[in-house]
Short mmCIF file of C-alpha atoms in Angstrom, two decimals:
data_model
loop_
_atom_site.label_atom_id
_atom_site.label_comp_id
_atom_site.label_asym_id
_atom_site.label_seq_id
_atom_site.Cartn_x
_atom_site.Cartn_y
_atom_site.Cartn_z
CA GLY A 1 0.00 0.00 0.00
CA ALA A 2 2.98 2.33 0.16
CA ALA A 3 3.50 4.88 -2.60
CA HIS A 4 6.31 7.10 -3.90
CA ILE A 5 9.09 4.76 -2.76
CA PRO A 6 12.28 5.19 -4.84
CA ALA A 7 13.05 2.10 -6.89
CA ALA A 8 16.33 1.57 -5.08
CA GLU A 9 14.53 1.38 -1.72
CA ILE A 10 11.81 -1.06 -2.76
CA PRO A 11 13.77 -4.26 -1.91
CA ALA A 12 14.50 -2.99 1.61
CA ALA A 13 10.88 -1.90 2.10
CA LEU A 14 9.60 -5.31 1.00
CA ALA A 15 12.09 -7.07 3.27
CA SER A 16 11.01 -4.91 6.23
CA ALA A 17 7.34 -5.65 5.55
CA ALA A 18 8.08 -9.37 5.31
CA ASP A 19 9.93 -9.25 8.61
CA GLU A 20 6.94 -7.54 10.21
CA LEU A 21 4.60 -10.25 8.89
CA VAL A 22 6.84 -13.02 10.19
CA ALA A 23 7.07 -11.32 13.61
CA LEU A 24 3.31 -10.84 13.73
CA ARG A 25 2.61 -14.48 12.91
CA ALA A 26 5.10 -15.54 15.59
CA GLN A 27 3.38 -13.27 18.13
CA LEU A 28 -0.04 -14.69 17.30
CA ALA A 29 1.30 -18.22 17.59
CA ARG A 30 2.62 -17.47 21.10
CA MET A 31 -0.68 -16.11 22.40
CA PRO A 32 -1.67 -18.25 25.42
CA ASN A 33 -5.25 -18.87 24.41
CA ASP A 34 -5.25 -22.40 23.03
CA ASP A 35 -7.43 -23.47 25.94
CA ARG A 36 -10.22 -21.21 24.64
CA PRO A 37 -11.55 -22.36 21.26
CA GLU A 38 -13.20 -19.02 20.52
CA PHE A 39 -9.88 -17.19 20.92
CA ARG A 40 -8.08 -19.73 18.79
CA ALA A 41 -10.66 -19.31 16.02
CA ILE A 42 -10.25 -15.53 16.08
CA ARG A 43 -6.48 -15.81 15.96
CA GLU A 44 -6.59 -18.25 13.05
CA ALA A 45 -8.97 -15.96 11.16
CA ALA A 46 -6.61 -13.04 11.69
CA GLN A 47 -3.66 -15.10 10.47
CA ALA A 48 -5.55 -16.10 7.34
CA HIS A 49 -6.43 -12.49 6.54
CA ILE A 50 -2.83 -11.44 7.11
CA ASP A 51 -1.60 -14.11 4.71
CA THR A 52 -3.91 -12.82 1.97
CA GLY A 53 -3.10 -9.18 2.64
CA GLU A 54 -6.62 -8.39 3.94
CA PHE A 55 -5.33 -6.26 6.76
CA ASP A 56 -8.61 -4.48 7.53
CA LYS A 57 -10.26 -7.87 8.08
CA ALA A 58 -7.29 -9.01 10.17
CA ARG A 59 -7.54 -5.88 12.31
CA ALA A 60 -11.30 -6.39 12.76
CA ALA A 61 -10.74 -10.01 13.87
CA LEU A 62 -8.08 -8.95 16.38
CA GLN A 63 -10.40 -6.26 17.73
CA ARG A 64 -13.07 -8.93 18.26
CA GLY A 65 -10.51 -10.96 20.16
CA ARG A 66 -9.59 -7.97 22.29
CA ALA A 67 -13.24 -7.32 23.13
CA ALA A 68 -13.76 -10.97 24.04
CA ALA A 69 -10.69 -10.94 26.28
CA ARG A 70 -11.90 -7.73 27.92
CA ASP A 71 -15.31 -9.31 28.62
CA LEU A 72 -13.62 -12.35 30.10
CA ARG A 73 -11.46 -10.18 32.34
CA ARG A 74 -14.55 -8.21 33.36
CA GLN A 75 -16.34 -11.40 34.36
CA ALA A 76 -13.31 -12.51 36.39
CA ASP A 77 -13.14 -9.11 38.13
CA MET A 78 -16.84 -9.27 39.01
CA ALA A 79 -16.48 -12.78 40.40
CA GLU A 80 -13.46 -11.77 42.48
CA ALA A 81 -15.37 -8.74 43.78
CA GLN A 82 -18.20 -11.01 44.93
CA PHE A 83 -15.78 -13.28 46.79
CA LEU A 84 -14.07 -10.26 48.36
CA SER A 85 -17.33 -8.73 49.55
CA ALA A 86 -18.41 -12.08 51.02
CA GLU A 87 -15.07 -12.35 52.81
CA ALA A 88 -15.55 -8.80 54.09
CA ARG A 89 -18.85 -9.82 55.64
CA VAL A 90 -17.08 -12.64 57.45
CA ASP A 91 -14.71 -10.00 58.82
CA LEU A 92 -17.74 -7.99 59.96
CA LEU A 93 -19.07 -10.99 61.87
CA GLU A 94 -15.83 -10.87 63.86
CA GLN A 95 -16.09 -7.07 64.17
CA ARG A 96 -12.96 -6.54 62.07
CA SER A 97 -14.23 -3.33 60.50
CA VAL A 98 -10.93 -2.12 59.05
CA ALA A 99 -10.22 -5.45 57.35
CA ALA A 100 -13.76 -5.50 55.96
CA ARG A 101 -13.44 -1.91 54.76
CA ASP A 102 -10.23 -2.68 52.90
CA LYS A 103 -11.82 -5.67 51.18
CA PHE A 104 -14.87 -3.65 50.14
CA ALA A 105 -12.52 -1.01 48.72
CA GLU A 106 -10.73 -3.65 46.65
CA ALA A 107 -14.04 -5.17 45.54
CA ALA A 108 -15.44 -1.79 44.52
CA ASN A 109 -12.36 -1.05 42.43
CA LEU A 110 -12.67 -4.42 40.73
CA ASN A 111 -16.36 -3.87 39.98
CA PRO A 112 -16.89 -0.09 40.02
CA ASP A 113 -20.35 -0.35 38.45
CA ASP A 114 -21.80 -2.05 41.54
CA CYS A 115 -23.05 0.94 43.50
CA TRP A 116 -23.80 -1.14 46.58
CA LEU A 117 -20.15 -2.03 47.02
CA TRP A 118 -19.43 1.70 47.18
CA PHE A 119 -22.32 2.25 49.60
CA GLU A 120 -21.07 -0.48 51.94
CA LEU A 121 -17.56 0.91 51.71
CA GLY A 122 -18.90 4.36 52.61
CA ASP A 123 -20.80 2.93 55.58
CA LEU A 124 -17.61 1.35 56.86
CA TRP A 125 -15.69 4.60 56.46
CA ILE A 126 -18.38 6.18 58.64
CA ASP A 127 -17.98 3.39 61.19
CA THR A 128 -14.21 3.91 61.27
CA GLY A 129 -14.54 7.69 61.61
CA ASN A 130 -13.66 9.22 58.22
CA SER A 131 -16.53 11.19 56.75
CA ASN A 132 -14.48 12.55 53.82
CA GLU A 133 -13.63 9.06 52.59
CA ALA A 134 -17.26 8.05 53.15
CA LEU A 135 -18.46 10.95 51.03
CA ALA A 136 -16.03 10.01 48.25
CA ALA A 137 -17.28 6.41 48.30
CA TYR A 138 -20.93 7.48 48.22
CA GLN A 139 -20.20 9.79 45.29
CA GLN A 140 -18.63 6.87 43.44
CA GLY A 141 -21.78 4.91 44.20
CA LYS A 142 -23.88 7.75 42.83
CA ALA A 143 -21.86 7.73 39.59
CA ALA A 144 -22.33 3.95 39.33
CA ALA A 145 -26.09 4.30 39.85
CA GLU A 146 -26.20 6.97 37.15
CA ARG A 147 -24.36 4.67 34.75
CA SER A 148 -26.76 1.82 35.43
CA GLY A 149 -29.85 4.01 35.15
CA ASP A 150 -31.33 2.56 38.37
CA ASP A 151 -33.41 5.37 39.90
CA ARG A 152 -33.90 3.67 43.23
CA ASP A 153 -30.15 3.16 43.72
CA LEU A 154 -29.60 6.77 42.69
CA SER A 155 -32.07 7.92 45.35
CA VAL A 156 -30.18 5.89 47.95
CA SER A 157 -26.92 7.57 46.94
CA HIS A 158 -28.45 11.04 47.40
CA ASN A 159 -29.61 10.12 50.91
CA LYS A 160 -26.24 8.67 51.91
CA ILE A 161 -24.45 11.75 50.60
CA GLY A 162 -26.93 13.94 52.45
CA ASN A 163 -26.32 12.09 55.71
CA VAL A 164 -22.57 12.79 55.48
CA LEU A 165 -23.16 16.43 54.63
CA VAL A 166 -25.40 16.80 57.71
CA ALA A 167 -22.67 15.26 59.87
CA GLN A 168 -20.17 17.72 58.38
CA GLY A 169 -22.48 20.66 59.06
CA ASN A 170 -23.17 21.40 55.39
CA LEU A 171 -26.92 21.67 55.77
CA THR A 172 -27.66 23.53 52.55
CA GLN A 173 -26.11 20.89 50.32
CA ALA A 174 -27.49 18.12 52.51
CA LEU A 175 -31.02 19.45 51.99
CA ALA A 176 -30.42 19.60 48.25
CA ALA A 177 -29.30 15.96 48.27
CA PHE A 178 -32.36 14.87 50.28
CA ARG A 179 -34.68 16.76 47.93
CA ALA A 180 -33.03 15.12 44.92
CA SER A 181 -33.78 11.76 46.51
CA LEU A 182 -37.37 12.82 47.26
CA ASP A 183 -37.94 13.86 43.64
CA ILE A 184 -36.96 10.39 42.44
CA ARG A 185 -38.99 8.59 45.07
CA GLU A 186 -42.09 10.65 44.46
CA ARG A 187 -41.87 9.73 40.78
CA LEU A 188 -41.45 6.03 41.58
CA ALA A 189 -44.28 6.02 44.10
CA LYS A 190 -46.62 7.83 41.72
CA ALA A 191 -45.87 5.32 38.96
CA ASP A 192 -46.70 2.36 41.26
CA PRO A 193 -48.91 3.51 44.15
CA GLN A 194 -49.42 -0.03 45.47
CA ASN A 195 -45.71 -0.69 45.88
CA ALA A 196 -45.08 -0.69 49.64
CA GLY A 197 -41.32 -0.44 49.10
CA TRP A 198 -41.66 2.83 47.20
CA GLN A 199 -43.91 4.21 49.95
CA ARG A 200 -41.36 3.23 52.58
CA ASP A 201 -38.57 4.93 50.61
CA LEU A 202 -40.74 8.03 50.27
CA SER A 203 -41.22 8.17 54.04
CA VAL A 204 -37.45 7.99 54.55
CA SER A 205 -36.89 10.98 52.27
CA HIS A 206 -39.55 13.01 54.09
CA GLU A 207 -37.97 12.09 57.44
CA ARG A 208 -34.53 13.20 56.24
CA ILE A 209 -35.85 16.56 55.02
#
């Protein structure tokens, strides 16, 4: 695909390209994924496209492999986060709050989209006397709830943030957080008036305000 190469430089350019192809094939052959048939199939498809000079198709195949590997890593991180949070609860049974807090922090970083890991981490920061760290954890939980689009979880995050702000003496922002929670809960309760859980949540927001 190169253009405007002087005739005298063409042999060297072809040799360099051939070396790159050989190195790429060697790299693909070394990839430790032979235990996963889907990865092997992607790699073989990429190799075939490389051999025929269909580099766009080779790149697309490798991108599919990268996405599949990322999904696999994500699943492993989520599983590890679940084990960590369960281990943290064992620590809590023995009243080892600091050990539990550290495990929840690790779990939340492994699975940052689980807002409840952040909420539990924030609660433990409160228990161990650090409201600033608690506020940061609750704000991470709020961001996770926003990403998931779960209104109820988002309302919980507003209340938890508001509780910290009250404890810190920031009543104006605390009231704003509680009202943000109330707005969500009023909408949920109106949409399903017979849902006792929504009514209970609504009462909590009124009590906070």
